[in-house]
Amino acid sequence: MSPDAASPEVPAGIRVHPRVGDLEATLRLALSGESLVRAKESLARRTTLRVGGWADLLVEPGHEADLACVVVEANRLGVPWRVLGRGSNVLVRDGGVRGLVIVLGRPAFAVIEAASPLLRCGAGVRLNALSAEARRLGLGGLEFLAGIPGTVGGALRMNAGAWNAMTFEKLEAVRSMGPDGSVMEQPSGAIPAAYRRCDFFRENIALGGVFRGEPCSSREVEARLDELNRRRWATQPAAPSAGCIFKNPSVIPAGRLVDELGLKGTRIGGAVVSDVHGNFIVNDGQATARDVLGLIELIRRRAREERGVELETEVEIIGE
Ligand code: EPU
């Protein structure tokens, strides 16, 4: 299958970034055999909401040295780039992403090193793998990460949270790469993070973090995991989504507001406001990014007009 055929909803007239061919040729020569380079890669397949067009170029660097090379070469050629984790908090527009998308999906970025009560995790480690390791070692306090369908890199970028806990509260140190390819390790306290927000990672790439658990028994951790799992499945939908669409405004949780506005079940094309939780938009399998964006706008307008509340999206909306 050609890459174009994989994304039938990409509108006609999309032109790849003019320097992306040069970048691809350079990287194919410069990177080690552990790296993957793919042109016109569908991002619908790489996001949990399963919508959106392709990236002009997608690279999975084999290790940090290759990642530094990718960043330096993209900057030299003036090709815009961004990092994508598991794509669980991202909405890619149907026209796709011009330039380069970097995914830290190779094994070198998925290493967990335990020195109890500390767990050093690469950016590519899945949060449920982190929490499984914490359970194995009898480390509590990290259970909230288990049900978040993301990676450590995404959790750092967004200061991901659930059940009144946030990523940065559990971190000792953060490893990152600057836009010039240099690697830094800093105490987490040196990096400002707020509710679902860490601006440091707009410019710098999250390479990993050192998490601190609280020693207890594996059985206690397991009991808390079971309880949170039960609560999550009772309150959040299982269908493909990008998690919560809006940040919670200070006056009312976004999910309750959408519910009170009577918008649950509202559909545009294949995108539906979840019947289970009002702050989730689910894909029935046929949705396009345009459908999802249409629903987001409809909800924002109703919230503004009927309740005077300005909803801000929590998912990151990228592409054209
Ligand atoms: N509610 C309704 N109707 C709904 C949904 C919620 O009335 O359709 C009410 C609930 O009954 C509750 C309140 O709204 O009284 C808040 O709902 P919930 O407890 O489900 O939490 P939330 O604020 O909607 C937050 C995070 C979730 C996280 C959960 C659990 C945000 C935007 N959302 O949801 O995070 O999983 O708490 O801790 O902060 C995400 O970030 O993507 C995400 C899903």
CSV table of C-alpha atoms and ligand atoms in Angstrom, one decimal:
chain,number,residue,atom,x,y,z
A,1,MET,CA,0.0,0.0,0.0
A,2,SER,CA,1.4,3.4,-0.8
A,3,PRO,CA,1.6,5.9,2.1
A,4,ASP,CA,-1.0,8.1,0.4
A,5,ALA,CA,-3.5,5.3,0.0
A,6,ALA,CA,-3.3,4.8,3.8
A,7,SER,CA,-4.8,8.2,4.4
A,8,PRO,CA,-7.7,8.6,2.0
A,9,GLU,CA,-9.1,11.6,3.9
A,10,VAL,CA,-6.0,13.8,3.3
A,11,PRO,CA,-7.4,16.7,1.2
A,12,ALA,CA,-6.1,17.2,-2.3
A,13,GLY,CA,-3.4,19.9,-2.6
A,14,ILE,CA,-1.3,19.0,0.5
A,15,ARG,CA,2.3,19.7,-0.3
A,16,VAL,CA,5.1,18.2,1.8
A,17,HIS,CA,7.5,20.7,3.4
A,18,PRO,CA,10.0,21.7,0.7
A,19,ARG,CA,13.1,20.6,2.6
A,20,VAL,CA,11.8,17.4,3.9
A,21,GLY,CA,13.3,15.4,1.0
A,22,ASP,CA,16.8,16.7,1.9
A,23,LEU,CA,16.3,15.9,5.5
A,24,GLU,CA,15.2,12.3,4.7
A,25,ALA,CA,18.2,11.8,2.5
A,26,THR,CA,20.6,13.2,5.1
A,27,LEU,CA,19.1,11.1,7.9
A,28,ARG,CA,19.1,7.9,5.9
A,29,LEU,CA,22.9,8.3,5.6
A,30,ALA,CA,23.7,9.7,9.0
A,31,LEU,CA,21.6,7.6,11.4
A,32,SER,CA,22.5,4.2,12.8
A,33,GLY,CA,20.8,1.0,11.9
A,34,GLU,CA,18.7,1.1,15.1
A,35,SER,CA,16.7,4.1,13.8
A,36,LEU,CA,13.6,4.0,11.6
A,37,VAL,CA,12.8,6.6,8.9
A,38,ARG,CA,9.4,6.7,7.2
A,39,ALA,CA,8.0,9.1,4.7
A,40,LYS,CA,4.3,10.0,4.7
A,41,GLU,CA,3.5,8.0,7.8
A,42,SER,CA,-0.2,7.9,8.8
A,43,LEU,CA,-0.7,9.6,12.2
A,44,ALA,CA,-4.2,8.2,12.6
A,45,ARG,CA,-2.6,4.9,13.3
A,46,ARG,CA,-0.3,6.5,15.9
A,47,THR,CA,-2.9,8.3,18.0
A,48,THR,CA,-5.6,6.8,20.3
A,49,LEU,CA,-8.3,8.9,18.7
A,50,ARG,CA,-7.4,7.3,15.3
A,51,VAL,CA,-8.0,10.4,13.1
A,52,GLY,CA,-5.7,12.7,11.1
A,53,GLY,CA,-3.5,12.7,8.1
A,54,TRP,CA,0.1,11.8,7.6
A,55,ALA,CA,3.4,13.3,8.8
A,56,ASP,CA,5.7,14.3,5.9
A,57,LEU,CA,8.5,12.4,7.6
A,58,LEU,CA,8.5,10.3,10.8
A,59,VAL,CA,11.7,9.2,12.5
A,60,GLU,CA,12.2,6.8,15.4
A,61,PRO,CA,15.8,7.5,16.5
A,62,GLY,CA,17.6,4.4,17.8
A,63,HIS,CA,19.2,6.2,20.8
A,64,GLU,CA,20.0,9.6,22.2
A,65,ALA,CA,23.0,10.2,19.8
A,66,ASP,CA,20.7,9.6,16.8
A,67,LEU,CA,18.0,11.8,18.3
A,68,ALA,CA,20.6,14.6,18.7
A,69,CYS,CA,21.5,14.2,15.0
A,70,VAL,CA,17.9,14.3,13.9
A,71,VAL,CA,17.2,17.5,15.8
A,72,VAL,CA,20.4,19.2,14.7
A,73,GLU,CA,19.9,18.3,11.0
A,74,ALA,CA,16.2,19.3,11.1
A,75,ASN,CA,17.2,22.7,12.6
A,76,ARG,CA,20.0,23.1,10.0
A,77,LEU,CA,17.6,22.5,7.1
A,78,GLY,CA,14.8,24.6,8.7
A,79,VAL,CA,12.3,21.7,8.8
A,80,PRO,CA,9.8,22.1,11.7
A,81,TRP,CA,9.7,19.1,14.1
A,82,ARG,CA,7.7,17.9,17.0
A,83,VAL,CA,7.7,14.8,19.3
A,84,LEU,CA,4.8,12.4,19.5
A,85,GLY,CA,4.4,9.9,22.3
A,86,ARG,CA,1.7,7.3,22.3
A,87,GLY,CA,-0.6,9.9,20.8
A,88,SER,CA,-3.2,9.6,23.6
A,89,ASN,CA,-3.6,13.3,24.1
A,90,VAL,CA,-3.3,14.6,20.5
A,91,LEU,CA,-5.8,15.4,17.8
A,92,VAL,CA,-4.1,15.5,14.4
A,93,ARG,CA,-6.0,17.5,11.7
A,94,ASP,CA,-6.9,15.7,8.5
A,95,GLY,CA,-4.3,17.5,6.4
A,96,GLY,CA,-1.5,16.0,8.6
A,97,VAL,CA,1.7,17.4,9.8
A,98,ARG,CA,4.2,19.3,7.6
A,99,GLY,CA,7.8,18.6,8.5
A,100,LEU,CA,9.1,16.0,10.9
A,101,VAL,CA,7.5,13.9,13.6
A,102,ILE,CA,9.9,12.2,16.1
A,103,VAL,CA,8.7,9.2,18.1
A,104,LEU,CA,10.8,7.8,20.9
A,105,GLY,CA,9.5,4.3,20.3
A,106,ARG,CA,12.8,2.3,20.0
A,107,PRO,CA,13.9,0.0,22.8
A,108,ALA,CA,16.7,2.3,24.0
A,109,PHE,CA,14.0,4.8,25.2
A,110,ALA,CA,11.9,2.2,27.0
A,111,VAL,CA,14.4,1.2,29.7
A,112,ILE,CA,13.4,1.1,33.4
A,113,GLU,CA,16.2,1.0,36.0
A,114,ALA,CA,15.1,0.4,39.5
A,115,ALA,CA,17.1,1.5,42.6
A,116,SER,CA,14.1,1.3,45.1
A,117,PRO,CA,12.4,3.6,45.9
A,118,LEU,CA,13.6,5.3,42.7
A,119,LEU,CA,12.6,4.2,39.2
A,120,ARG,CA,14.5,5.7,36.3
A,121,CYS,CA,12.3,5.5,33.2
A,122,GLY,CA,13.0,6.5,29.6
A,123,ALA,CA,10.5,8.7,27.7
A,124,GLY,CA,9.2,5.7,25.7
A,125,VAL,CA,8.2,3.7,28.8
A,126,ARG,CA,4.5,3.1,28.8
A,127,LEU,CA,2.8,4.4,32.0
A,128,ASN,CA,1.2,1.0,32.7
A,129,ALA,CA,4.6,-0.6,32.4
A,130,LEU,CA,6.0,1.9,35.0
A,131,SER,CA,3.2,1.1,37.3
A,132,ALA,CA,3.6,-2.7,36.9
A,133,GLU,CA,7.2,-2.3,37.8
A,134,ALA,CA,6.3,-0.3,40.9
A,135,ARG,CA,3.8,-3.0,41.9
A,136,ARG,CA,6.5,-5.7,41.4
A,137,LEU,CA,8.9,-3.8,43.7
A,138,GLY,CA,6.3,-2.8,46.3
A,139,LEU,CA,6.4,0.9,45.5
A,140,GLY,CA,3.2,2.8,46.1
A,141,GLY,CA,2.1,6.3,45.1
A,142,LEU,CA,2.4,5.7,41.3
A,143,GLU,CA,-0.8,3.7,40.9
A,144,PHE,CA,-2.6,6.8,39.3
A,145,LEU,CA,-0.4,6.4,36.2
A,146,ALA,CA,-1.6,2.9,35.5
A,147,GLY,CA,-4.8,3.8,33.5
A,148,ILE,CA,-3.3,6.7,31.6
A,149,PRO,CA,-2.7,5.4,28.0
A,150,GLY,CA,0.5,7.4,27.5
A,151,THR,CA,4.2,7.3,27.8
A,152,VAL,CA,6.6,8.8,30.4
A,153,GLY,CA,7.6,11.4,27.8
A,154,GLY,CA,3.9,12.4,27.2
A,155,ALA,CA,3.3,12.5,31.0
A,156,LEU,CA,6.3,14.8,31.5
A,157,ARG,CA,5.2,17.1,28.6
A,158,MET,CA,1.6,17.4,29.9
A,159,ASN,CA,2.3,16.9,33.6
A,160,ALA,CA,-0.3,14.1,33.2
A,161,GLY,CA,-2.5,13.3,36.2
A,162,ALA,CA,-5.5,11.4,37.5
A,163,TRP,CA,-7.2,10.8,40.9
A,164,ASN,CA,-5.8,14.0,42.4
A,165,ALA,CA,-2.1,13.2,41.6
A,166,MET,CA,0.2,14.6,39.0
A,167,THR,CA,3.4,13.4,37.4
A,168,PHE,CA,5.6,16.2,38.7
A,169,GLU,CA,4.7,15.5,42.3
A,170,LYS,CA,6.3,12.0,41.9
A,171,LEU,CA,9.5,13.1,40.2
A,172,GLU,CA,13.0,13.5,41.5
A,173,ALA,CA,14.8,14.4,38.3
A,174,VAL,CA,14.2,15.0,34.6
A,175,ARG,CA,16.4,14.1,31.7
A,176,SER,CA,15.9,16.2,28.6
A,177,MET,CA,17.5,17.3,25.3
A,178,GLY,CA,17.8,20.9,24.3
A,179,PRO,CA,17.0,22.2,20.8
A,180,ASP,CA,20.8,22.1,20.1
A,181,GLY,CA,21.0,18.3,20.9
A,182,SER,CA,22.6,18.7,24.3
A,183,VAL,CA,21.5,16.4,27.1
A,184,MET,CA,20.7,17.7,30.6
A,185,GLU,CA,19.6,16.2,33.8
A,186,GLN,CA,17.9,18.5,36.4
A,187,PRO,CA,16.1,18.1,39.7
A,188,SER,CA,12.4,18.2,38.8
A,189,GLY,CA,11.9,21.2,41.1
A,190,ALA,CA,13.9,23.3,38.7
A,191,ILE,CA,11.2,22.9,36.0
A,192,PRO,CA,7.9,24.7,36.5
A,193,ALA,CA,4.9,22.5,35.9
A,194,ALA,CA,1.2,23.3,36.5
A,195,TYR,CA,-2.1,21.5,36.0
A,196,ARG,CA,-1.8,19.6,32.7
A,197,ARG,CA,1.0,21.9,31.6
A,198,CYS,CA,4.9,22.0,31.4
A,199,ASP,CA,6.1,24.7,29.1
A,200,PHE,CA,9.7,23.6,29.4
A,201,PHE,CA,8.9,20.7,27.1
A,202,ARG,CA,7.6,23.0,24.3
A,203,GLU,CA,11.3,23.6,23.4
A,204,ASN,CA,13.1,20.7,25.1
A,205,ILE,CA,12.5,17.0,24.5
A,206,ALA,CA,11.7,14.8,27.5
A,207,LEU,CA,14.1,11.9,27.5
A,208,GLY,CA,13.0,10.4,30.8
A,209,GLY,CA,12.5,10.9,34.5
A,210,VAL,CA,13.4,9.5,37.9
A,211,PHE,CA,10.2,8.7,39.8
A,212,ARG,CA,10.1,8.2,43.6
A,213,GLY,CA,7.7,5.6,45.0
A,214,GLU,CA,6.8,4.9,48.6
A,215,PRO,CA,7.9,1.5,49.9
A,216,CYS,CA,4.9,-0.8,50.8
A,217,SER,CA,3.8,-4.3,49.9
A,218,SER,CA,3.0,-5.4,46.4
A,219,ARG,CA,-0.4,-6.5,47.7
A,220,GLU,CA,-1.2,-3.0,48.8
A,221,VAL,CA,-0.2,-1.6,45.5
A,222,GLU,CA,-2.3,-4.2,43.7
A,223,ALA,CA,-5.4,-3.4,45.8
A,224,ARG,CA,-5.1,0.3,44.9
A,225,LEU,CA,-4.6,-0.5,41.2
A,226,ASP,CA,-7.7,-2.7,41.2
A,227,GLU,CA,-9.8,0.0,42.9
A,228,LEU,CA,-8.6,2.8,40.4
A,229,ASN,CA,-9.1,0.4,37.5
A,230,ARG,CA,-12.7,-0.3,38.6
A,231,ARG,CA,-13.4,3.4,39.0
A,232,ARG,CA,-11.9,4.3,35.7
A,233,TRP,CA,-14.0,1.7,33.8
A,234,ALA,CA,-17.1,2.8,35.6
A,235,THR,CA,-16.6,6.5,34.7
A,236,GLN,CA,-14.7,6.6,31.4
A,237,PRO,CA,-15.4,5.1,28.0
A,238,ALA,CA,-13.4,2.3,26.4
A,239,ALA,CA,-13.9,3.4,22.8
A,240,PRO,CA,-11.1,5.2,21.0
A,241,SER,CA,-10.7,8.7,22.4
A,242,ALA,CA,-8.0,11.3,23.3
A,243,GLY,CA,-9.0,11.2,27.0
A,244,CYS,CA,-10.5,14.4,28.4
A,245,ILE,CA,-10.9,16.9,25.6
A,246,PHE,CA,-11.1,20.1,27.8
A,247,LYS,CA,-9.2,21.2,30.9
A,248,ASN,CA,-11.5,21.5,33.9
A,249,PRO,CA,-12.4,25.2,34.3
A,250,SER,CA,-12.2,26.5,37.9
A,251,VAL,CA,-16.1,26.8,38.2
A,252,ILE,CA,-17.2,23.3,37.1
A,253,PRO,CA,-15.7,20.1,35.8
A,254,ALA,CA,-15.9,20.1,32.0
A,255,GLY,CA,-17.6,16.7,32.0
A,256,ARG,CA,-20.4,17.8,34.3
A,257,LEU,CA,-20.9,21.0,32.3
A,258,VAL,CA,-21.3,19.0,29.0
A,259,ASP,CA,-23.6,16.6,30.8
A,260,GLU,CA,-25.8,19.5,32.1
A,261,LEU,CA,-25.9,21.1,28.7
A,262,GLY,CA,-27.5,17.8,27.5
A,263,LEU,CA,-24.8,17.2,24.9
A,264,LYS,CA,-23.9,13.6,25.7
A,265,GLY,CA,-24.6,11.4,22.6
A,266,THR,CA,-24.3,14.4,20.2
A,267,ARG,CA,-22.8,13.3,17.0
A,268,ILE,CA,-21.0,14.9,14.1
A,269,GLY,CA,-20.1,12.3,11.4
A,270,GLY,CA,-18.3,9.5,13.3
A,271,ALA,CA,-17.4,11.6,16.4
A,272,VAL,CA,-19.7,11.3,19.4
A,273,VAL,CA,-19.8,12.9,22.8
A,274,SER,CA,-19.4,9.9,25.1
A,275,ASP,CA,-22.5,8.7,26.9
A,276,VAL,CA,-20.2,7.6,29.7
A,277,HIS,CA,-18.4,10.8,30.4
A,278,GLY,CA,-19.2,14.2,28.9
A,279,ASN,CA,-15.5,15.3,28.6
A,280,PHE,CA,-14.7,12.5,26.2
A,281,ILE,CA,-15.3,12.5,22.4
A,282,VAL,CA,-15.2,8.9,21.0
A,283,ASN,CA,-14.5,7.7,17.5
A,284,ASP,CA,-17.1,5.2,16.2
A,285,GLY,CA,-14.5,4.0,13.7
A,286,GLN,CA,-15.5,6.4,10.9
A,287,ALA,CA,-14.6,9.8,12.4
A,288,THR,CA,-12.4,12.4,10.8
A,289,ALA,CA,-10.5,15.1,12.6
A,290,ARG,CA,-13.0,17.6,11.0
A,291,ASP,CA,-15.9,15.8,12.8
A,292,VAL,CA,-14.1,15.9,16.2
A,293,LEU,CA,-13.2,19.6,15.7
A,294,GLY,CA,-16.8,20.3,14.8
A,295,LEU,CA,-18.0,18.8,18.1
A,296,ILE,CA,-15.4,20.6,20.1
A,297,GLU,CA,-16.5,23.9,18.6
A,298,LEU,CA,-20.2,23.1,19.2
A,299,ILE,CA,-19.5,22.3,22.9
A,300,ARG,CA,-17.4,25.4,23.3
A,301,ARG,CA,-20.1,27.6,21.8
A,302,ARG,CA,-22.9,26.1,23.9
A,303,ALA,CA,-20.8,26.5,27.1
A,304,ARG,CA,-20.0,30.1,26.2
A,305,GLU,CA,-23.6,31.1,25.2
A,306,GLU,CA,-25.6,29.2,27.8
A,307,ARG,CA,-23.2,29.2,30.8
A,308,GLY,CA,-20.6,31.9,30.2
A,309,VAL,CA,-17.8,29.4,30.5
A,310,GLU,CA,-14.8,29.5,28.1
A,311,LEU,CA,-13.6,25.9,27.7
A,312,GLU,CA,-9.9,25.4,26.9
A,313,THR,CA,-8.9,22.2,25.1
A,314,GLU,CA,-6.6,19.9,27.0
A,315,VAL,CA,-5.8,17.7,24.0
A,316,GLU,CA,-3.1,19.2,21.8
A,317,ILE,CA,-4.4,20.0,18.3
A,318,ILE,CA,-1.7,19.7,15.6
A,319,GLY,CA,-1.3,19.7,11.9
A,320,GLU,CA,-3.2,21.4,9.1
B,1,EPU,N1,-19.5,14.3,35.8
B,1,EPU,C1,-20.8,14.4,35.4
B,1,EPU,N2,-21.1,13.9,34.1
B,1,EPU,C2,-20.2,13.4,33.3
B,1,EPU,C3,-18.8,13.4,33.7
B,1,EPU,C4,-18.5,13.8,35.0
B,1,EPU,O1,-21.7,14.9,36.1
B,1,EPU,O2,-20.5,13.1,32.2
B,1,EPU,C5,-19.2,14.8,37.2
B,1,EPU,C6,-18.7,13.7,38.0
B,1,EPU,O3,-19.8,13.0,38.6
B,1,EPU,C7,-17.8,14.4,39.0
B,1,EPU,C8,-17.3,15.5,38.2
B,1,EPU,O4,-18.1,15.7,37.1
B,1,EPU,O5,-18.6,14.9,40.1
B,1,EPU,C9,-15.8,15.2,37.8
B,1,EPU,O6,-15.8,14.1,37.0
B,1,EPU,P1,-14.6,12.9,37.2
B,1,EPU,O7,-14.5,12.5,38.6
B,1,EPU,O8,-14.9,11.9,36.1
B,1,EPU,O9,-13.3,13.7,36.9
B,1,EPU,P2,-12.9,14.7,35.7
B,1,EPU,O10,-12.6,16.0,36.4
B,1,EPU,O11,-13.9,14.8,34.7
B,1,EPU,C10,-10.4,14.3,35.8
B,1,EPU,C11,-9.3,14.3,34.8
B,1,EPU,C12,-9.2,12.9,34.1
B,1,EPU,C13,-8.9,11.9,35.2
B,1,EPU,C14,-10.0,11.9,36.2
B,1,EPU,C15,-9.8,10.9,37.3
B,1,EPU,C16,-9.2,16.5,33.8
B,1,EPU,C17,-9.6,17.4,32.6
B,1,EPU,N3,-9.7,15.3,33.8
B,1,EPU,O12,-11.6,14.1,35.2
B,1,EPU,O13,-8.1,13.0,33.2
B,1,EPU,O14,-8.8,10.6,34.6
B,1,EPU,O15,-10.1,13.2,36.8
B,1,EPU,O16,-8.9,11.4,38.2
B,1,EPU,O17,-8.5,17.0,34.6
B,1,EPU,C18,-7.3,13.4,31.0
B,1,EPU,O18,-6.5,14.2,31.4
B,1,EPU,O19,-7.4,13.1,29.8
B,1,EPU,C19,-8.3,12.7,31.9
B,1,EPU,C20,-9.2,11.9,31.4
